[in-house]
Every structure is written in C-alpha cells, then in structure tokens.
mmCIF file of C-alpha atoms in Angstrom:
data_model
loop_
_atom_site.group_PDB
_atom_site.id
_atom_site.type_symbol
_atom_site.label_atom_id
_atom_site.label_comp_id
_atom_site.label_asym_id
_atom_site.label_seq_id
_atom_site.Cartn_x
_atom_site.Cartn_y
_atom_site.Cartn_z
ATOM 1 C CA UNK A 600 -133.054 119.960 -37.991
ATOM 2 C CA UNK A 601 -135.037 122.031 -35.779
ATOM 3 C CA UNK A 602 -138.991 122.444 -36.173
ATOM 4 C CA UNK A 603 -141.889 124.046 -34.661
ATOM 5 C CA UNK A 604 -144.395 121.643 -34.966
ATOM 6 C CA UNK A 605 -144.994 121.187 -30.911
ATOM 7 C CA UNK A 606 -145.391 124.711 -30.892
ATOM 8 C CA UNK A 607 -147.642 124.840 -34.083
ATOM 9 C CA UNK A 608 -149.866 122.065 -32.644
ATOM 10 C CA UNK A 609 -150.049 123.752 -29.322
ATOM 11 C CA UNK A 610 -151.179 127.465 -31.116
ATOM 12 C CA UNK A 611 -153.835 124.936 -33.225
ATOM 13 C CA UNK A 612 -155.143 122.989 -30.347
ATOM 14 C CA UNK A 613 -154.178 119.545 -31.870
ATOM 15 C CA UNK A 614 -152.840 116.595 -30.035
ATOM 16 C CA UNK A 615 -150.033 114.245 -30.935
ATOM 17 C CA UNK A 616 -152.453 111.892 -31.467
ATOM 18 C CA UNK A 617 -155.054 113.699 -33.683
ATOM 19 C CA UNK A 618 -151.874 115.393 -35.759
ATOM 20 C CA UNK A 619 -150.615 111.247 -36.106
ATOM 21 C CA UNK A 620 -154.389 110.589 -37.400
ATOM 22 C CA UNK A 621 -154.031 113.183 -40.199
ATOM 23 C CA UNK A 622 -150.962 111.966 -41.597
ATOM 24 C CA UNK A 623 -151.307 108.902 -41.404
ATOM 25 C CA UNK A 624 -148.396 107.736 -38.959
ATOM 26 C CA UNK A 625 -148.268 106.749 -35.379
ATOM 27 C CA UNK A 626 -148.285 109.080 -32.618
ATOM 28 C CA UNK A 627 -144.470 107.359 -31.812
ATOM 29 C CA UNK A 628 -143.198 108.876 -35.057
ATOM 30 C CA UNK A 629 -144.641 112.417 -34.100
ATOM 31 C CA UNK A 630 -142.630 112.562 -30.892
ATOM 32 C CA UNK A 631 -139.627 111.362 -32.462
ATOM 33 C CA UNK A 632 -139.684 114.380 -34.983
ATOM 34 C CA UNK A 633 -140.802 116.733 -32.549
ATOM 35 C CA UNK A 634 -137.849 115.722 -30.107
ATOM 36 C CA UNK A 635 -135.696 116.239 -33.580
ATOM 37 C CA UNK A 636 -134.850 112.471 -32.969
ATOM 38 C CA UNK A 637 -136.567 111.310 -36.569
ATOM 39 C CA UNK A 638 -136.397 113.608 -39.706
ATOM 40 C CA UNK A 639 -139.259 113.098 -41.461
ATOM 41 C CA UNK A 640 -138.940 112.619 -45.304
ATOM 42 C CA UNK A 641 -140.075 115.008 -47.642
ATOM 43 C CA UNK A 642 -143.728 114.146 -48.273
ATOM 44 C CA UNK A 643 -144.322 113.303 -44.638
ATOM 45 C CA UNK A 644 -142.995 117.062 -43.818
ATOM 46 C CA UNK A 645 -145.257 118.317 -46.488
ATOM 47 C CA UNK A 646 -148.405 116.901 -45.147
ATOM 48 C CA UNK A 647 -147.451 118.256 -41.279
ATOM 49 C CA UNK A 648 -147.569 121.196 -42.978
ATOM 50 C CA UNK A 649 -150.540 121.597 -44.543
ATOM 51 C CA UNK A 650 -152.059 119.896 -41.720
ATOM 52 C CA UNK A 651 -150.693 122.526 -39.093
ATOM 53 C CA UNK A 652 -151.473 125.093 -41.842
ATOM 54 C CA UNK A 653 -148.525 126.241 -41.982
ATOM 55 C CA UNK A 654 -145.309 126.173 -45.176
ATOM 56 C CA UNK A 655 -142.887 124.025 -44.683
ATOM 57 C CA UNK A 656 -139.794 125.926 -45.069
ATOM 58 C CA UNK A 657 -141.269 127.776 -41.703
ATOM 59 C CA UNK A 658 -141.963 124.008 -40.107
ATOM 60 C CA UNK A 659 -138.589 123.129 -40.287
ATOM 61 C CA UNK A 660 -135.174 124.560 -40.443
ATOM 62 C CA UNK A 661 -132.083 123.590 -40.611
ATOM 63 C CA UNK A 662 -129.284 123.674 -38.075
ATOM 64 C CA UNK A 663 -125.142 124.214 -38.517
ATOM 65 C CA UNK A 664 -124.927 120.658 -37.806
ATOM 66 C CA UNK A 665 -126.892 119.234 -40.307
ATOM 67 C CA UNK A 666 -124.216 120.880 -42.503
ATOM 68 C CA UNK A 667 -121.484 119.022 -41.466
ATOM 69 C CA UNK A 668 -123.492 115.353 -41.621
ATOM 70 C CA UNK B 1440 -155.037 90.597 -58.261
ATOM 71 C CA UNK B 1441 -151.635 92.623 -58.364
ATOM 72 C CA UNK B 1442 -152.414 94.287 -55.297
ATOM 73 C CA UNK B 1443 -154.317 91.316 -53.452
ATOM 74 C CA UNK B 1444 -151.180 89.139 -53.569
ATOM 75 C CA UNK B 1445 -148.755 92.015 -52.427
ATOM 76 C CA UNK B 1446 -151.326 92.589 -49.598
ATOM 77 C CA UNK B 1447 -151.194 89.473 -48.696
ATOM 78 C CA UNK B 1448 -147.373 88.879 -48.679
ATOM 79 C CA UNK B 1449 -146.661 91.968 -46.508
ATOM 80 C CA UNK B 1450 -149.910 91.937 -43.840
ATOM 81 C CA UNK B 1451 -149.728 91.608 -40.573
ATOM 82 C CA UNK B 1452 -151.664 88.408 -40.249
ATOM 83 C CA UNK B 1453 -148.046 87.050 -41.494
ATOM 84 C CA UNK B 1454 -146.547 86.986 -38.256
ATOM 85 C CA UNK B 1455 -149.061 84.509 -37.226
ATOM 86 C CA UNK B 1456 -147.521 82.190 -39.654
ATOM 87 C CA UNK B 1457 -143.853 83.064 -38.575
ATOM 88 C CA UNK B 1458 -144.841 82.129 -35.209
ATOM 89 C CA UNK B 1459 -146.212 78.904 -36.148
ATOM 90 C CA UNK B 1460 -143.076 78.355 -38.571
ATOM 91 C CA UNK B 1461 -141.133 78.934 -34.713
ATOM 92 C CA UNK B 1462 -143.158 76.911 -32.419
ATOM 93 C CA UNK B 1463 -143.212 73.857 -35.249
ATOM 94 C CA UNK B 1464 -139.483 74.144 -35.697
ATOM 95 C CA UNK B 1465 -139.063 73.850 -31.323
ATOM 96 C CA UNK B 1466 -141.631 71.161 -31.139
ATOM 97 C CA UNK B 1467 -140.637 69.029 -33.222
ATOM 98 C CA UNK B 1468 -136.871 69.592 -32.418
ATOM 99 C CA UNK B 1469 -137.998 68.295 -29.157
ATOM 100 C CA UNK B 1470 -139.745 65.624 -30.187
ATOM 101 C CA UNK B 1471 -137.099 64.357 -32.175
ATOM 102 C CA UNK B 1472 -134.708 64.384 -29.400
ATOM 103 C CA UNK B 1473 -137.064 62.812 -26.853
ATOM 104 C CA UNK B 1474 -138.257 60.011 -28.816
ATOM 105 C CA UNK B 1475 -134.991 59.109 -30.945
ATOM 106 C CA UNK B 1476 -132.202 61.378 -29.379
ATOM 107 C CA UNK B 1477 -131.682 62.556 -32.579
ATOM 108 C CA UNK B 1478 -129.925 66.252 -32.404
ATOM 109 C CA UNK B 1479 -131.696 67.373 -35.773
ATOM 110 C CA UNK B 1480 -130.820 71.221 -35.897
ATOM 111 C CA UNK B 1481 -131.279 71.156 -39.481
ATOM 112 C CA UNK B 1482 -134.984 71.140 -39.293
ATOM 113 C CA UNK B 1483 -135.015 73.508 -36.665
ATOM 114 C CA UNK B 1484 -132.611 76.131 -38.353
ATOM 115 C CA UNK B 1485 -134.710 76.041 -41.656
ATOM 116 C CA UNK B 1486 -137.792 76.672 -40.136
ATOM 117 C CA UNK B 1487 -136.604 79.293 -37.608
ATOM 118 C CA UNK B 1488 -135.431 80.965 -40.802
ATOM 119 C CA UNK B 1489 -138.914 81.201 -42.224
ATOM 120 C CA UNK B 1490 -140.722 82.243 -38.860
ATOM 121 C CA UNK B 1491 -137.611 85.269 -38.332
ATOM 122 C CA UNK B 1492 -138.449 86.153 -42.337
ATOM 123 C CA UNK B 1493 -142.344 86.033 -41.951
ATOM 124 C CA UNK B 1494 -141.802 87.991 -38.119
ATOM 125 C CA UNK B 1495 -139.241 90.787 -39.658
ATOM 126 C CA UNK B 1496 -140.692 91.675 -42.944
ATOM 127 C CA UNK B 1497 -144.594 91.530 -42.544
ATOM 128 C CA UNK B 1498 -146.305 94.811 -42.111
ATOM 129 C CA UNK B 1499 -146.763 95.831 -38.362
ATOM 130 C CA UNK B 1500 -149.408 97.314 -36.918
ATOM 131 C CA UNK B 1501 -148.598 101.208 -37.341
ATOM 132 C CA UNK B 1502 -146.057 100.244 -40.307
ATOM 133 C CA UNK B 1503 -144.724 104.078 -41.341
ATOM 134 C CA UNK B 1504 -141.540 105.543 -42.673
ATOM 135 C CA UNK B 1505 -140.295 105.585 -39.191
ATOM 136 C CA UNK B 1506 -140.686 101.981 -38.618
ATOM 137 C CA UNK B 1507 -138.825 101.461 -41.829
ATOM 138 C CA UNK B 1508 -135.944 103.232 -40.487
ATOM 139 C CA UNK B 1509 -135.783 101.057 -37.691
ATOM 140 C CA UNK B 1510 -135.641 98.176 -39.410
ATOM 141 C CA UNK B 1511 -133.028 99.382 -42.008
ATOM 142 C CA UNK B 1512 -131.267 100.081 -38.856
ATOM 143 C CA UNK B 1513 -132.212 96.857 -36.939
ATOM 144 C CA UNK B 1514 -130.945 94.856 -40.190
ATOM 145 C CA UNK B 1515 -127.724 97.084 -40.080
ATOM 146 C CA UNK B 1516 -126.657 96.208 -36.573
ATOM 147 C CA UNK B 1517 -127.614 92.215 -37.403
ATOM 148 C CA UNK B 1518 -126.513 91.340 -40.288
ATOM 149 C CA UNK B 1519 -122.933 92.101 -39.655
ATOM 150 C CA UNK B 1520 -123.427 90.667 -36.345
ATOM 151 C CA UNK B 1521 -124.796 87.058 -37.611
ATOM 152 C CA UNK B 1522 -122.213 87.167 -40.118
ATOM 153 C CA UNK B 1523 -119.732 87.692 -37.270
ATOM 154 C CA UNK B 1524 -121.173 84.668 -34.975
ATOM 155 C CA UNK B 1525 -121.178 83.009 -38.327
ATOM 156 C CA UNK B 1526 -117.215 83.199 -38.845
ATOM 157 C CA UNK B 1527 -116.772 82.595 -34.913
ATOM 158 C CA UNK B 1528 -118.524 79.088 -34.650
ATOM 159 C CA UNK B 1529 -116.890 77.895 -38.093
ATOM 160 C CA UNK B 1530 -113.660 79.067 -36.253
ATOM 161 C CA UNK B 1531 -113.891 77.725 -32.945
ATOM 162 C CA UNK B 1532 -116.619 74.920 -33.826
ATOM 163 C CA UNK B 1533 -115.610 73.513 -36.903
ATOM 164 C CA UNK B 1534 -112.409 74.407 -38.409
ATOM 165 C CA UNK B 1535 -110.055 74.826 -35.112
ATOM 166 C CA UNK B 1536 -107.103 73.284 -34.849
ATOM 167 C CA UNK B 1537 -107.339 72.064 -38.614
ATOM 168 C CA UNK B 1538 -104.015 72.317 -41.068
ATOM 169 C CA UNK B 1539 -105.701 70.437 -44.605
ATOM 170 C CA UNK B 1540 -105.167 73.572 -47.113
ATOM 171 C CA UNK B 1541 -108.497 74.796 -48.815
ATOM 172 C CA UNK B 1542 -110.864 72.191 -46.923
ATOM 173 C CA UNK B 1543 -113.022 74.553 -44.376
ATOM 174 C CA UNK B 1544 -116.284 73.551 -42.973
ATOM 175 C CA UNK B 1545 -119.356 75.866 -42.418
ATOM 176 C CA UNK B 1546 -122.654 75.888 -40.289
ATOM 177 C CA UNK B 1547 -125.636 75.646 -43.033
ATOM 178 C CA UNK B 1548 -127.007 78.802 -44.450
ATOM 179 C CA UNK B 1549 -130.107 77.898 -42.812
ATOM 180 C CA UNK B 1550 -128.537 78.100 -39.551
ATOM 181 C CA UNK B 1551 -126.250 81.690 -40.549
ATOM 182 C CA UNK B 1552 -129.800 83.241 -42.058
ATOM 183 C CA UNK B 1553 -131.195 82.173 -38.728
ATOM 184 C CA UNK B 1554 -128.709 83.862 -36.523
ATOM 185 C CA UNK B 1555 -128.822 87.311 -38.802
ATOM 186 C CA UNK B 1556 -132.670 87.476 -38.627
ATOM 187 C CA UNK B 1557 -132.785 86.514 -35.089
ATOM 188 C CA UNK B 1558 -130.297 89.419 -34.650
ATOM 189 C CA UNK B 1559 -132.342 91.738 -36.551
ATOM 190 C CA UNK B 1560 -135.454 90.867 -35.080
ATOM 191 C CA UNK B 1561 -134.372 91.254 -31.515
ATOM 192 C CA UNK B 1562 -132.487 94.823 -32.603
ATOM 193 C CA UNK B 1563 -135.330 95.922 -34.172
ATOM 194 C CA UNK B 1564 -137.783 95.436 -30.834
ATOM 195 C CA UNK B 1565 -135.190 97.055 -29.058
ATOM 196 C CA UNK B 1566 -134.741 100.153 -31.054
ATOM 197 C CA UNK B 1567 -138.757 100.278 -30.702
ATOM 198 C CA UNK B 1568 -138.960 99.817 -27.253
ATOM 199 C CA UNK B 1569 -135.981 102.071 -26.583
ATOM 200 C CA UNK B 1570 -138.077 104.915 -29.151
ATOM 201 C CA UNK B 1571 -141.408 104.075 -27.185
ATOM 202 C CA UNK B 1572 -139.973 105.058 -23.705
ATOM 203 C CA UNK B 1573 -139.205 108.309 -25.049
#
C-alpha cells in the first residue's frame, strides 16, 4: 500500500515526531508506514488523516500487489 | 477497580518483577549447586517461565499496534521453534536409543514454556532492533 503521508507532513511542516505525538504511537511506527513497511489499521489511518488534514482514501492507496496477498 | 487491576497486570513496572523472577531463578540455581551440588533445573525452569511471561506480555514503553505486530510475529517464529527444541532434547536426551512401546519421557512443561518464551522474547527484541535501524 502506497501513501503520501511523508509528503503530506512535509507540505504541513510536521515532524515524525510531532505527527507520532498526535496519534498517539511512536515515532518507530511512523517510519515503518511511511517506508510502506507497517500498514497501519484502520483507525490508526483514520486519525493520520485527520491529523494531516487530509481523507484517507487520498492518504493511502492501494497497489497491484496488495491484490494478490 | 476493573480497570486498576488490568492496569496493573499489563504495566510496565511488570518487567521489574520478571527480572527479579530471572535473577532469583539463576541465584539460587547457583546456590544450590555450590553448596549441595544439587543440579535443580526444576526451580530454575519454573521461575524462568514466570520472568519470560512477566518480560513478554507487560506493556512496553511506547506499547502501539505496531508493537503488537511484532510480538504476534515474535511469538510466531518461537513458539514453533521451542516446540521444535522441545521434540529434539526428548529425542536425543531422553528417549534415544529406547524400544519399550508407548513409554516416552519428556522435559517438564516448565522447562518447554521456558524455551518458547525465551524464543519469543529474544525474536521479539530482534524484530525491534532490526525495525529501529531503519
């Protein structure tokens, strides 16, 4: 699954660290699902989001391989 | 009260009690060999067991969904493997070389439950470590 949320942060000024604050997580779990090595689950996705002001279906999308898993 | 006593079984001032659980289990293993040369595994075993359980399933620190998957996946990769340990030492260890039908003898489950978690718990610091360099 591919997302925007590196570029999202970047247009918003935010850091890993401050966007980690906001939801709640640690700033490990933010790199891992900007690197697309962690997919978030549904509510954390939804509060990225709204954090990065943003919908999600915009945040994240999905890839031909996530088809085939 | 509900929530006091859940907070309390999964905190992270728990490991602090799996430790202890660890270092009594090794001291006194050592003891008991030093003073009587008594080989007492059984002691040791049991309370590794609680230290691994009190280390592996109390919150950590940053204790997200992430985390979660890591231990799902730490307990994955060591459960199977302590299982597999398990079945070698009853192999090689205990039951080698015996022929009486039906009569097979086993490490305790103390000592298997110790092996798993130990797996587990070293998996799952690897898979965080491995994540943190990253």
């Amino acid at each position: 699954m591919k997302n925007l949320i590196k570029v999202e942060r970047a247009r918003q000024n935010m850091t890993q660290t401050a966007l980690a604050q906001a939801t709640n997580v640690s700033r490990q779990t933010i790199t891992s699902i900007e690197i697309g090595k962690y997919v978030p689950s549904t509510i954390l996705a939804f509060k990225i989001a709204t954090v990065l002001k943003i919908s999600v279906d915009e945040l994240f999308t999905l890839e031909e391989s996530d088809w085939l898993s | 009260m509900r929530k006091a006593v859940s907070n309390l079984f999964y905190s992270n001032r728990l490991k602090y009690v799996g430790i202890a659980c660890i270092l009594w289990g090794i001291i006194s293993f050592v003891i008991k060999l030093r003073s009587v040369g008594l080989y007492d595994i059984n002691m040791l075993s049991g309370l590794l067991s609680w230290g691994f359980c009190f280390l592996f399933f109390s919150k950590e620190k940053r204790d997200d969904e992430r985390i979660h998957m890591l231990k799902f996946h730490a307990l994955a990769y060591g459960v199977p493997m302590g299982l597999m340990v398990t079945h070698l030492i009853n192999y090689f260890y205990f039951n080698r070389g015996t022929s009486q039908a039906g009569i097979t003898q086993s490490i305790s489950a103390f000592q298997s439950f110790a092996i798993m978690l130990g797996f587990s718990l070293v998996m799952f610091y690897v898979l965080k470590f491995r994540d943190q360099r990253v």
